[in-house]
Amino acid sequence: MKNSAHINYELEKNMEVISQLDGMVGHAVDNVLVDPDDCWQPSDFLPEMDKPDAFEQVKLLQERAAGIPDTIITSLIGNMITEEALPSYQTYFNLLEGINPEGNLLSPSGWVRWSKAWTAEENRHGDLLNKYLYLSGRADMKKVEQTIHRLIYNGFDPRSEKDPYQAIIYTSFQERATKISHVNTGKLTDKAGDEVLSRICKTIAGDEARHEKAYKSFMSGIFEIDPSGAIVAFEKMMRKQIVMPAVLMGEGSSNPSLFNQFSAITQKIGIYTGWDYARIIEHLVKLWKIETLTGLNDVASKAQDYLSGLADRYMRVADRMKAPDEVSLAWLK
């Protein structure tokens, strides 16, 4: 009972801090995110189907895509499926304590405006990659569509316990991870001879970089107001480990190990690896000055000790990890 009261107290405190950041978050909506009329859209990168040479454009797209190795196509599909599960992400964000207390998606609050504008920008990523893969002829789109359906059907739980602090730690980490994944995919598609797809991946990565910067700034604001609470939330998320958003893509299907197959490919070809995970921790620890924070309570001081050496521990784990000799491919023709 005492523990339950403590958790409620922590959440109430965290909700109060979150409310203090509402103006900062609203400013980010207006200055970091882009108005729909000014933003790039998927059609900017795709064949124009109303033009006389539309089918010639599709043919050229397919010729470029034909040279991309199967492992890269599979990884790209996995990235796209992750992006397509946006209904779960927006729902999750609005269920966090203190983010949308009115339960009103038309609320003028900065946090509610952010949840809509952020996911609206993210929505273009899945749309663009989905259409490109469809036109490329490289993917078994029925299987892809079933996986997207399954992932949204299964939902999403990053294990942040409805705590907005932990959730913003999660999004800071995850946006950086997604950026890295898209950048590395773009480099590989460029080497494979598809410069348009490379540009697509790098453009999407640019969005993720803006979102990452915003989430990290929100968390920096929390660290300024409540350093002990912020560092404890950081430790909690790291002890649980960051669960990737698409982890449930195969749950309940005929291939429950689908996510593990996707992860093995990204590890093998260097799109997203154990070293990347360690380097993200290192980056966030440095950004939020974890090692030099002062005035912490006892629990936070222990969290500080844990976090200060965490990146090195994960780096040693990554050094020992062997890339899988063989990988199973999914979603291909």
mmCIF file of N, CA, C and O in Angstrom, residues 180-253:
data_model
loop_
_atom_site.group_PDB
_atom_site.id
_atom_site.type_symbol
_atom_site.label_atom_id
_atom_site.label_comp_id
_atom_site.label_asym_id
_atom_site.label_seq_id
_atom_site.Cartn_x
_atom_site.Cartn_y
_atom_site.Cartn_z
ATOM 1 N N ILE A 180 18.936 6.749 -37.044
ATOM 2 C CA ILE A 180 20.121 5.954 -37.395
ATOM 3 C C ILE A 180 19.758 4.869 -38.399
ATOM 4 O O ILE A 180 20.456 4.657 -39.398
ATOM 5 N N SER A 181 18.650 4.190 -38.147
ATOM 6 C CA SER A 181 18.214 3.099 -39.022
ATOM 7 C C SER A 181 17.940 3.600 -40.439
ATOM 8 O O SER A 181 18.364 2.991 -41.433
ATOM 9 N N HIS A 182 17.257 4.730 -40.564
ATOM 10 C CA HIS A 182 16.945 5.271 -41.898
ATOM 11 C C HIS A 182 18.206 5.800 -42.600
ATOM 12 O O HIS A 182 18.360 5.627 -43.818
ATOM 13 N N VAL A 183 19.087 6.447 -41.839
ATOM 14 C CA VAL A 183 20.340 6.941 -42.440
ATOM 15 C C VAL A 183 21.147 5.784 -43.012
ATOM 16 O O VAL A 183 21.630 5.832 -44.158
ATOM 17 N N ASN A 184 21.310 4.719 -42.223
ATOM 18 C CA ASN A 184 22.112 3.579 -42.672
ATOM 19 C C ASN A 184 21.460 2.844 -43.836
ATOM 20 O O ASN A 184 22.153 2.368 -44.741
ATOM 21 N N THR A 185 20.127 2.766 -43.823
ATOM 22 C CA THR A 185 19.429 2.165 -44.967
ATOM 23 C C THR A 185 19.661 2.999 -46.219
ATOM 24 O O THR A 185 19.899 2.460 -47.311
ATOM 25 N N GLY A 186 19.621 4.309 -46.071
ATOM 26 C CA GLY A 186 19.873 5.199 -47.212
ATOM 27 C C GLY A 186 21.261 5.020 -47.792
ATOM 28 O O GLY A 186 21.441 5.002 -49.013
ATOM 29 N N LYS A 187 22.253 4.850 -46.921
ATOM 30 C CA LYS A 187 23.626 4.630 -47.401
ATOM 31 C C LYS A 187 23.720 3.334 -48.205
ATOM 32 O O LYS A 187 24.377 3.281 -49.256
ATOM 33 N N LEU A 188 23.057 2.280 -47.716
ATOM 34 C CA LEU A 188 23.124 0.985 -48.396
ATOM 35 C C LEU A 188 22.367 0.994 -49.720
ATOM 36 O O LEU A 188 22.813 0.390 -50.704
ATOM 37 N N THR A 189 21.223 1.686 -49.772
ATOM 38 C CA THR A 189 20.473 1.743 -51.034
ATOM 39 C C THR A 189 21.214 2.596 -52.067
ATOM 40 O O THR A 189 21.153 2.329 -53.266
ATOM 41 N N ASP A 190 21.939 3.597 -51.579
ATOM 42 C CA ASP A 190 22.754 4.410 -52.487
ATOM 43 C C ASP A 190 23.842 3.556 -53.127
ATOM 44 O O ASP A 190 24.075 3.606 -54.342
ATOM 45 N N LYS A 191 24.529 2.726 -52.296
ATOM 46 C CA LYS A 191 25.564 1.826 -52.820
ATOM 47 C C LYS A 191 24.981 0.824 -53.809
ATOM 48 O O LYS A 191 25.656 0.404 -54.756
ATOM 49 N N ALA A 192 23.716 0.437 -53.574
ATOM 50 C CA ALA A 192 23.071 -0.542 -54.452
ATOM 51 C C ALA A 192 22.546 0.087 -55.741
ATOM 52 O O ALA A 192 22.029 -0.619 -56.612
ATOM 53 N N GLY A 193 22.661 1.402 -55.870
ATOM 54 C CA GLY A 193 22.316 2.058 -57.123
ATOM 55 C C GLY A 193 20.945 2.700 -57.181
ATOM 56 O O GLY A 193 20.521 3.152 -58.256
ATOM 57 N N ASP A 194 20.232 2.781 -56.042
ATOM 58 C CA ASP A 194 18.917 3.432 -56.057
ATOM 59 C C ASP A 194 19.021 4.768 -55.321
ATOM 60 O O ASP A 194 18.748 4.869 -54.132
ATOM 61 N N GLU A 195 19.418 5.794 -56.085
ATOM 62 C CA GLU A 195 19.656 7.090 -55.456
ATOM 63 C C GLU A 195 18.360 7.751 -54.992
ATOM 64 O O GLU A 195 18.359 8.544 -54.044
ATOM 65 N N VAL A 196 17.245 7.434 -55.636
ATOM 66 C CA VAL A 196 15.960 8.016 -55.211
ATOM 67 C C VAL A 196 15.555 7.452 -53.844
ATOM 68 O O VAL A 196 15.169 8.192 -52.938
ATOM 69 N N LEU A 197 15.637 6.148 -53.688
ATOM 70 C CA LEU A 197 15.303 5.532 -52.403
ATOM 71 C C LEU A 197 16.263 6.002 -51.316
ATOM 72 O O LEU A 197 15.848 6.213 -50.164
ATOM 73 N N SER A 198 17.516 6.187 -51.668
ATOM 74 C CA SER A 198 18.486 6.709 -50.710
ATOM 75 C C SER A 198 18.051 8.098 -50.228
ATOM 76 O O SER A 198 18.091 8.390 -49.024
ATOM 77 N N ARG A 199 17.618 8.936 -51.169
ATOM 78 C CA ARG A 199 17.160 10.285 -50.810
ATOM 79 C C ARG A 199 15.907 10.225 -49.930
ATOM 80 O O ARG A 199 15.761 11.004 -48.988
ATOM 81 N N ILE A 200 15.030 9.278 -50.233
ATOM 82 C CA ILE A 200 13.819 9.090 -49.418
ATOM 83 C C ILE A 200 14.206 8.757 -47.969
ATOM 84 O O ILE A 200 13.711 9.366 -47.019
ATOM 85 N N CYS A 201 15.103 7.779 -47.807
ATOM 86 C CA CYS A 201 15.506 7.354 -46.466
ATOM 87 C C CYS A 201 16.161 8.499 -45.699
ATOM 88 O O CYS A 201 15.893 8.697 -44.491
ATOM 89 N N LYS A 202 16.990 9.269 -46.382
ATOM 90 C CA LYS A 202 17.685 10.370 -45.713
ATOM 91 C C LYS A 202 16.728 11.519 -45.378
ATOM 92 O O LYS A 202 16.893 12.211 -44.362
ATOM 93 N N THR A 203 15.712 11.716 -46.217
ATOM 94 C CA THR A 203 14.703 12.742 -45.929
ATOM 95 C C THR A 203 13.880 12.361 -44.703
ATOM 96 O O THR A 203 13.614 13.190 -43.828
ATOM 97 N N ILE A 204 13.481 11.093 -44.628
ATOM 98 C CA ILE A 204 12.759 10.604 -43.453
ATOM 99 C C ILE A 204 13.635 10.731 -42.206
ATOM 100 O O ILE A 204 13.168 11.158 -41.142
ATOM 101 N N ALA A 205 14.910 10.400 -42.348
ATOM 102 C CA ALA A 205 15.840 10.531 -41.214
ATOM 103 C C ALA A 205 15.923 11.983 -40.740
ATOM 104 O O ALA A 205 16.075 12.244 -39.541
ATOM 105 N N GLY A 206 15.804 12.928 -41.672
ATOM 106 C CA GLY A 206 15.821 14.348 -41.302
ATOM 107 C C GLY A 206 14.640 14.707 -40.414
ATOM 108 O O GLY A 206 14.785 15.483 -39.455
ATOM 109 N N ASP A 207 13.467 14.148 -40.721
ATOM 110 C CA ASP A 207 12.300 14.345 -39.851
ATOM 111 C C ASP A 207 12.567 13.782 -38.464
ATOM 112 O O ASP A 207 12.292 14.414 -37.439
ATOM 113 N N GLU A 208 13.097 12.551 -38.432
ATOM 114 C CA GLU A 208 13.354 11.900 -37.143
ATOM 115 C C GLU A 208 14.352 12.715 -36.320
ATOM 116 O O GLU A 208 14.247 12.791 -35.092
ATOM 117 N N ALA A 209 15.311 13.333 -36.992
ATOM 118 C CA ALA A 209 16.303 14.151 -36.286
ATOM 119 C C ALA A 209 15.644 15.364 -35.638
ATOM 120 O O ALA A 209 15.988 15.736 -34.496
ATOM 121 N N ARG A 210 14.699 16.001 -36.341
ATOM 122 C CA ARG A 210 13.977 17.136 -35.749
ATOM 123 C C ARG A 210 13.164 16.686 -34.537
ATOM 124 O O ARG A 210 13.131 17.358 -33.504
ATOM 125 N N HIS A 211 12.488 15.539 -34.686
ATOM 126 C CA HIS A 211 11.660 15.029 -33.588
ATOM 127 C C HIS A 211 12.537 14.641 -32.384
ATOM 128 O O HIS A 211 12.182 14.911 -31.236
ATOM 129 N N GLU A 212 13.659 14.004 -32.689
ATOM 130 C CA GLU A 212 14.597 13.633 -31.622
ATOM 131 C C GLU A 212 15.050 14.862 -30.847
ATOM 132 O O GLU A 212 15.047 14.871 -29.599
ATOM 133 N N LYS A 213 15.421 15.902 -31.574
ATOM 134 C CA LYS A 213 15.907 17.130 -30.934
ATOM 135 C C LYS A 213 14.834 17.724 -30.018
ATOM 136 O O LYS A 213 15.129 18.176 -28.903
ATOM 137 N N ALA A 214 13.579 17.689 -30.471
ATOM 138 C CA ALA A 214 12.487 18.233 -29.665
ATOM 139 C C ALA A 214 12.288 17.418 -28.389
ATOM 140 O O ALA A 214 12.204 17.981 -27.285
ATOM 141 N N TYR A 215 12.205 16.097 -28.519
ATOM 142 C CA TYR A 215 11.994 15.262 -27.338
ATOM 143 C C TYR A 215 13.142 15.404 -26.337
ATOM 144 O O TYR A 215 12.929 15.443 -25.118
ATOM 145 N N LYS A 216 14.360 15.478 -26.848
ATOM 146 C CA LYS A 216 15.503 15.646 -25.944
ATOM 147 C C LYS A 216 15.416 16.993 -25.221
ATOM 148 O O LYS A 216 15.777 17.100 -24.047
ATOM 149 N N SER A 217 14.920 18.029 -25.909
ATOM 150 C CA SER A 217 14.782 19.337 -25.264
ATOM 151 C C SER A 217 13.679 19.303 -24.204
ATOM 152 O O SER A 217 13.808 19.943 -23.153
ATOM 153 N N PHE A 218 12.594 18.548 -24.473
ATOM 154 C CA PHE A 218 11.547 18.411 -23.454
ATOM 155 C C PHE A 218 12.141 17.760 -22.196
ATOM 156 O O PHE A 218 11.876 18.189 -21.080
ATOM 157 N N MET A 219 12.934 16.715 -22.421
ATOM 158 C CA MET A 219 13.524 16.006 -21.272
ATOM 159 C C MET A 219 14.552 16.888 -20.571
ATOM 160 O O MET A 219 14.677 16.843 -19.336
ATOM 161 N N SER A 220 15.261 17.706 -21.320
ATOM 162 C CA SER A 220 16.212 18.646 -20.689
ATOM 163 C C SER A 220 15.457 19.611 -19.767
ATOM 164 O O SER A 220 15.945 19.956 -18.681
ATOM 165 N N GLY A 221 14.257 20.029 -20.206
ATOM 166 C CA GLY A 221 13.429 20.888 -19.367
ATOM 167 C C GLY A 221 13.030 20.198 -18.078
ATOM 168 O O GLY A 221 13.007 20.819 -16.992
ATOM 169 N N ILE A 222 12.725 18.905 -18.160
ATOM 170 C CA ILE A 222 12.383 18.128 -16.962
ATOM 171 C C ILE A 222 13.592 18.019 -16.035
ATOM 172 O O ILE A 222 13.478 18.170 -14.812
ATOM 173 N N PHE A 223 14.768 17.786 -16.604
ATOM 174 C CA PHE A 223 15.988 17.694 -15.794
ATOM 175 C C PHE A 223 16.260 19.008 -15.049
ATOM 176 O O PHE A 223 16.741 18.990 -13.914
ATOM 177 N N GLU A 224 15.950 20.133 -15.667
ATOM 178 C CA GLU A 224 16.184 21.425 -15.011
ATOM 179 C C GLU A 224 15.262 21.607 -13.804
ATOM 180 O O GLU A 224 15.679 22.116 -12.764
ATOM 181 N N ILE A 225 13.997 21.174 -13.950
ATOM 182 C CA ILE A 225 13.017 21.375 -12.883
ATOM 183 C C ILE A 225 13.136 20.299 -11.804
ATOM 184 O O ILE A 225 13.030 20.578 -10.608
ATOM 185 N N ASP A 226 13.343 19.059 -12.214
ATOM 186 C CA ASP A 226 13.284 17.921 -11.295
ATOM 187 C C ASP A 226 14.392 16.914 -11.629
ATOM 188 O O ASP A 226 14.125 15.833 -12.136
ATOM 189 N N PRO A 227 15.650 17.264 -11.340
ATOM 190 C CA PRO A 227 16.757 16.384 -11.744
ATOM 191 C C PRO A 227 16.696 14.994 -11.113
ATOM 192 O O PRO A 227 16.982 13.997 -11.777
ATOM 193 N N SER A 228 16.300 14.901 -9.856
ATOM 194 C CA SER A 228 16.235 13.582 -9.212
ATOM 195 C C SER A 228 15.163 12.711 -9.863
ATOM 196 O O SER A 228 15.397 11.535 -10.181
ATOM 197 N N GLY A 229 13.981 13.268 -10.096
ATOM 198 C CA GLY A 229 12.910 12.513 -10.742
ATOM 199 C C GLY A 229 13.268 12.109 -12.153
ATOM 200 O O GLY A 229 12.974 10.990 -12.591
ATOM 201 N N ALA A 230 13.928 13.014 -12.874
ATOM 202 C CA ALA A 230 14.300 12.738 -14.258
ATOM 203 C C ALA A 230 15.314 11.608 -14.355
ATOM 204 O O ALA A 230 15.189 10.705 -15.198
ATOM 205 N N ILE A 231 16.324 11.638 -13.481
ATOM 206 C CA ILE A 231 17.383 10.621 -13.564
ATOM 207 C C ILE A 231 16.863 9.248 -13.116
ATOM 208 O O ILE A 231 17.256 8.210 -13.666
ATOM 209 N N VAL A 232 15.927 9.239 -12.162
ATOM 210 C CA VAL A 232 15.325 7.972 -11.743
ATOM 211 C C VAL A 232 14.494 7.383 -12.890
ATOM 212 O O VAL A 232 14.521 6.171 -13.134
ATOM 213 N N ALA A 233 13.761 8.232 -13.613
ATOM 214 C CA ALA A 233 12.975 7.763 -14.758
ATOM 215 C C ALA A 233 13.886 7.206 -15.849
ATOM 216 O O ALA A 233 13.581 6.178 -16.470
ATOM 217 N N PHE A 234 15.011 7.860 -16.070
ATOM 218 C CA PHE A 234 15.997 7.409 -17.059
ATOM 219 C C PHE A 234 16.506 6.020 -16.663
ATOM 220 O O PHE A 234 16.562 5.095 -17.494
ATOM 221 N N GLU A 235 16.841 5.858 -15.394
ATOM 222 C CA GLU A 235 17.325 4.554 -14.935
ATOM 223 C C GLU A 235 16.257 3.474 -15.119
ATOM 224 O O GLU A 235 16.545 2.363 -15.574
ATOM 225 N N LYS A 236 15.020 3.794 -14.775
ATOM 226 C CA LYS A 236 13.934 2.806 -14.900
ATOM 227 C C LYS A 236 13.809 2.305 -16.335
ATOM 228 O O LYS A 236 13.688 1.105 -16.590
ATOM 229 N N MET A 237 13.826 3.243 -17.286
ATOM 230 C CA MET A 237 13.682 2.834 -18.691
ATOM 231 C C MET A 237 14.870 2.005 -19.156
ATOM 232 O O MET A 237 14.718 1.029 -19.897
ATOM 233 N N MET A 238 16.047 2.353 -18.714
ATOM 234 C CA MET A 238 17.235 1.625 -19.150
ATOM 235 C C MET A 238 17.316 0.234 -18.526
ATOM 236 O O MET A 238 17.774 -0.708 -19.165
ATOM 237 N N ARG A 239 16.838 0.095 -17.296
ATOM 238 C CA ARG A 239 16.833 -1.234 -16.675
ATOM 239 C C ARG A 239 15.852 -2.164 -17.377
ATOM 240 O O ARG A 239 16.080 -3.374 -17.479
ATOM 241 N N LYS A 240 14.748 -1.590 -17.860
ATOM 242 C CA LYS A 240 13.758 -2.400 -18.583
ATOM 243 C C LYS A 240 14.208 -2.664 -20.018
ATOM 244 O O LYS A 240 13.690 -3.554 -20.676
ATOM 245 N N GLN A 241 15.138 -1.862 -20.485
ATOM 246 C CA GLN A 241 15.621 -1.833 -21.869
ATOM 247 C C GLN A 241 14.557 -1.228 -22.781
ATOM 248 O O GLN A 241 13.362 -1.326 -22.522
ATOM 249 N N ILE A 242 15.034 -0.599 -23.835
ATOM 250 C CA ILE A 242 14.132 0.055 -24.783
ATOM 251 C C ILE A 242 13.561 -0.999 -25.724
ATOM 252 O O ILE A 242 14.297 -1.636 -26.479
ATOM 253 N N VAL A 243 12.264 -1.188 -25.651
ATOM 254 C CA VAL A 243 11.585 -2.152 -26.515
ATOM 255 C C VAL A 243 11.247 -1.466 -27.825
ATOM 256 O O VAL A 243 10.649 -0.390 -27.839
ATOM 257 N N MET A 244 11.631 -2.054 -28.937
ATOM 258 C CA MET A 244 11.358 -1.440 -30.228
ATOM 259 C C MET A 244 9.848 -1.412 -30.507
ATOM 260 O O MET A 244 9.127 -2.343 -30.125
ATOM 261 N N PRO A 245 9.356 -0.373 -31.191
ATOM 262 C CA PRO A 245 7.909 -0.221 -31.383
ATOM 263 C C PRO A 245 7.242 -1.375 -32.131
ATOM 264 O O PRO A 245 6.054 -1.617 -31.955
ATOM 265 N N ALA A 246 8.008 -2.079 -32.972
ATOM 266 C CA ALA A 246 7.411 -3.139 -33.806
ATOM 267 C C ALA A 246 7.556 -4.525 -33.199
ATOM 268 O O ALA A 246 7.345 -5.529 -33.882
ATOM 269 N N VAL A 247 7.886 -4.595 -31.907
ATOM 270 C CA VAL A 247 8.221 -5.887 -31.299
ATOM 271 C C VAL A 247 7.077 -6.903 -31.385
ATOM 272 O O VAL A 247 7.308 -8.107 -31.434
ATOM 273 N N LEU A 248 5.833 -6.444 -31.458
ATOM 274 C CA LEU A 248 4.696 -7.368 -31.481
ATOM 275 C C LEU A 248 4.203 -7.669 -32.903
ATOM 276 O O LEU A 248 3.111 -8.195 -33.073
ATOM 277 N N MET A 249 5.010 -7.371 -33.912
ATOM 278 C CA MET A 249 4.538 -7.545 -35.298
ATOM 279 C C MET A 249 4.183 -8.988 -35.654
ATOM 280 O O MET A 249 3.363 -9.221 -36.544
ATOM 281 N N GLY A 250 4.811 -9.953 -34.989
ATOM 282 C CA GLY A 250 4.528 -11.351 -35.320
ATOM 283 C C GLY A 250 3.689 -12.073 -34.295
ATOM 284 O O GLY A 250 3.295 -13.232 -34.508
ATOM 285 N N GLU A 251 3.406 -11.402 -33.177
ATOM 286 C CA GLU A 251 2.668 -12.036 -32.078
ATOM 287 C C GLU A 251 1.288 -12.499 -32.538
ATOM 288 O O GLU A 251 0.503 -11.715 -33.079
ATOM 289 N N GLY A 252 1.006 -13.784 -32.348
ATOM 290 C CA GLY A 252 -0.304 -14.316 -32.713
ATOM 291 C C GLY A 252 -0.435 -14.746 -34.162
ATOM 292 O O GLY A 252 -1.465 -15.266 -34.581
ATOM 293 N N SER A 253 0.633 -14.564 -34.942
ATOM 294 C CA SER A 253 0.592 -14.941 -36.358
ATOM 295 C C SER A 253 1.211 -16.331 -36.544
ATOM 296 O O SER A 253 1.659 -16.960 -35.582
#
